[in-house]
Amino acid sequence: MTMTENILSRLAALKTTPTPDLKKQWRELFDTEAPPYNRRFLESRLAYRIQELAYGGLKPATVERLEALGEQLDGGNIVLRRIRADDKPIAGTRLIREWQGVEHTVTVLNDGYEWQGRPYRSLSAIARAITGTRWNGWVFFGLKNRRGQA
């Protein structure tokens, strides 16, 4: 079997591999515990890692270019970068929430949110406008459960 055939067979096997075995592969390939994300995430990251180890990763020039583009977006503010990457939905995403029989749609913008044609800085402000009471906007729109897990 050629190296390419071996890699392809490993990638195809990911779809039918039991989740505990995927987590075992994760520990072997990343030398860390598998994150508590869904199966699809594990499959895609394992597939990338298998190929990365076999064929090599990104060229240093590509990594530098990606870092430069990231700094253009967030001014080099690593905290802002993590918030955008980990928490805030992608601009253009529509959040839909029914409240007392009325459906409310919020559009995520690059620098905030829009509801009923008006810009808002936070989801909590929109939730308060909808309900008349203070809410955690992430909880109200179902982006975070009440125990603080994303």
Tab-separated table of C-alpha atoms in Angstrom:
chain	number	residue	atom	x	y	z
A	1	MET	CA	0.000	0.000	0.000
A	2	THR	CA	1.415	3.421	-0.928
A	3	MET	CA	1.652	6.251	1.586
A	4	THR	CA	-1.235	8.096	-0.106
A	5	GLU	CA	-3.434	4.995	-0.022
A	6	ASN	CA	-2.580	4.491	3.647
A	7	ILE	CA	-3.495	8.099	4.478
A	8	LEU	CA	-6.741	7.871	2.511
A	9	SER	CA	-7.738	4.646	4.259
A	10	ARG	CA	-7.014	6.220	7.676
A	11	LEU	CA	-9.154	9.241	6.769
A	12	ALA	CA	-12.035	7.072	5.539
A	13	ALA	CA	-11.888	4.954	8.709
A	14	LEU	CA	-12.499	8.018	10.898
A	15	LYS	CA	-16.193	8.021	9.916
A	16	THR	CA	-16.799	4.573	11.380
A	17	THR	CA	-14.349	4.659	14.288
A	18	PRO	CA	-16.056	4.626	17.710
A	19	THR	CA	-15.732	7.913	19.609
A	20	PRO	CA	-13.554	6.454	22.410
A	21	ASP	CA	-11.113	5.297	19.727
A	22	LEU	CA	-11.153	8.752	18.128
A	23	LYS	CA	-10.210	10.199	21.511
A	24	LYS	CA	-7.404	7.672	21.810
A	25	GLN	CA	-6.107	8.695	18.374
A	26	TRP	CA	-6.317	12.329	19.494
A	27	ARG	CA	-4.083	11.597	22.494
A	28	GLU	CA	-1.595	9.823	20.224
A	29	LEU	CA	-1.524	12.517	17.522
A	30	PHE	CA	-1.758	15.670	19.648
A	31	ASP	CA	-0.209	14.430	22.928
A	32	THR	CA	-3.109	16.015	24.868
A	33	GLU	CA	-6.542	14.937	26.032
A	34	ALA	CA	-9.284	15.258	23.429
A	35	PRO	CA	-11.454	18.363	23.839
A	36	PRO	CA	-15.100	17.895	24.865
A	37	TYR	CA	-16.416	18.811	21.411
A	38	ASN	CA	-18.686	16.829	19.151
A	39	ARG	CA	-17.647	13.868	17.058
A	40	ARG	CA	-17.636	15.827	13.817
A	41	PHE	CA	-15.067	18.244	15.243
A	42	LEU	CA	-12.839	15.369	16.358
A	43	GLU	CA	-13.047	13.731	12.935
A	44	SER	CA	-12.155	16.903	11.048
A	45	ARG	CA	-9.220	17.840	13.298
A	46	LEU	CA	-7.879	14.279	13.290
A	47	ALA	CA	-8.133	14.193	9.491
A	48	TYR	CA	-6.202	17.437	9.247
A	49	ARG	CA	-3.552	16.246	11.733
A	50	ILE	CA	-3.046	12.920	9.924
A	51	GLN	CA	-2.453	14.786	6.662
A	52	GLU	CA	-0.310	17.428	8.346
A	53	LEU	CA	2.011	14.785	9.802
A	54	ALA	CA	2.195	12.897	6.517
A	55	TYR	CA	2.594	15.807	4.086
A	56	GLY	CA	3.752	18.690	6.267
A	57	GLY	CA	1.969	21.713	7.698
A	58	LEU	CA	1.563	25.227	6.425
A	59	LYS	CA	4.623	27.016	5.069
A	60	PRO	CA	6.077	29.669	7.414
A	61	ALA	CA	5.192	32.384	4.876
A	62	THR	CA	1.550	31.262	4.942
A	63	VAL	CA	1.473	31.306	8.759
A	64	GLU	CA	2.958	34.825	8.764
A	65	ARG	CA	0.375	36.014	6.221
A	66	LEU	CA	-2.500	34.565	8.262
A	67	GLU	CA	-1.171	36.228	11.417
A	68	ALA	CA	-0.894	39.566	9.579
A	69	LEU	CA	-4.483	39.251	8.343
A	70	GLY	CA	-5.640	38.432	11.876
A	71	GLU	CA	-3.933	41.539	13.220
A	72	GLN	CA	-5.666	43.649	10.571
A	73	LEU	CA	-8.998	42.377	11.886
A	74	ASP	CA	-8.357	42.817	15.603
A	75	GLY	CA	-5.400	45.185	15.862
A	76	GLY	CA	-3.260	42.527	17.537
A	77	ASN	CA	-5.569	42.354	20.562
A	78	ILE	CA	-5.307	38.669	21.503
A	79	VAL	CA	-8.250	38.943	23.940
A	80	LEU	CA	-10.505	40.287	21.195
A	81	ARG	CA	-9.234	37.578	18.841
A	82	ARG	CA	-10.171	34.854	21.317
A	83	ILE	CA	-13.612	36.339	21.927
A	84	ARG	CA	-14.329	36.441	18.213
A	85	ALA	CA	-12.979	32.973	17.579
A	86	ASP	CA	-14.488	31.226	20.558
A	87	ASP	CA	-17.700	33.026	21.426
A	88	LYS	CA	-19.214	35.520	19.036
A	89	PRO	CA	-21.113	34.073	16.083
A	90	ILE	CA	-19.851	34.954	12.607
A	91	ALA	CA	-21.097	38.247	11.123
A	92	GLY	CA	-24.243	37.616	9.116
A	93	THR	CA	-25.513	34.897	11.437
A	94	ARG	CA	-29.199	35.265	12.272
A	95	LEU	CA	-30.336	34.432	15.793
A	96	ILE	CA	-34.020	33.620	16.136
A	97	ARG	CA	-35.869	33.573	19.459
A	98	GLU	CA	-39.564	33.306	20.139
A	99	TRP	CA	-40.759	35.298	23.141
A	100	GLN	CA	-44.398	35.297	24.226
A	101	GLY	CA	-45.580	34.149	20.823
A	102	VAL	CA	-43.509	36.679	18.846
A	103	GLU	CA	-40.500	35.628	16.795
A	104	HIS	CA	-37.497	37.957	17.098
A	105	THR	CA	-34.604	37.872	14.631
A	106	VAL	CA	-31.200	39.361	15.432
A	107	THR	CA	-28.434	39.713	12.858
A	108	VAL	CA	-24.824	39.483	14.017
A	109	LEU	CA	-22.706	42.367	12.707
A	110	ASN	CA	-18.927	42.807	12.750
A	111	ASP	CA	-19.190	45.338	15.568
A	112	GLY	CA	-22.414	44.363	17.325
A	113	TYR	CA	-25.943	43.222	16.517
A	114	GLU	CA	-29.028	44.475	14.725
A	115	TRP	CA	-32.609	43.973	15.854
A	116	GLN	CA	-35.656	45.612	14.266
A	117	GLY	CA	-33.385	47.779	12.118
A	118	ARG	CA	-31.489	49.244	15.099
A	119	PRO	CA	-27.860	48.548	16.051
A	120	TYR	CA	-27.060	47.186	19.523
A	121	ARG	CA	-23.694	46.623	21.204
A	122	SER	CA	-24.779	43.489	23.093
A	123	LEU	CA	-27.266	40.636	23.021
A	124	SER	CA	-28.181	41.455	26.622
A	125	ALA	CA	-29.416	44.903	25.545
A	126	ILE	CA	-31.623	43.277	22.908
A	127	ALA	CA	-32.941	40.689	25.368
A	128	ARG	CA	-33.810	43.499	27.782
A	129	ALA	CA	-35.589	45.432	25.019
A	130	ILE	CA	-37.605	42.348	24.129
A	131	THR	CA	-38.500	41.201	27.650
A	132	GLY	CA	-38.371	44.384	29.720
A	133	THR	CA	-36.137	42.617	32.264
A	134	ARG	CA	-32.422	41.963	32.605
A	135	TRP	CA	-31.219	38.831	30.833
A	136	ASN	CA	-27.882	37.364	29.904
A	137	GLY	CA	-28.157	37.765	26.132
A	138	TRP	CA	-26.153	34.605	25.447
A	139	VAL	CA	-28.569	32.579	27.573
A	140	PHE	CA	-31.658	34.291	26.129
A	141	PHE	CA	-30.641	33.460	22.550
A	142	GLY	CA	-29.523	29.924	23.413
A	143	LEU	CA	-25.806	30.480	22.826
A	144	LYS	CA	-24.854	29.525	26.383
A	145	ASN	CA	-26.643	27.371	28.898
A	146	ARG	CA	-27.400	28.545	32.431
A	147	ARG	CA	-24.420	26.716	33.914
A	148	GLY	CA	-21.993	28.885	31.961
A	149	GLN	CA	-20.971	26.331	29.352
A	150	ALA	CA	-20.804	27.487	25.755
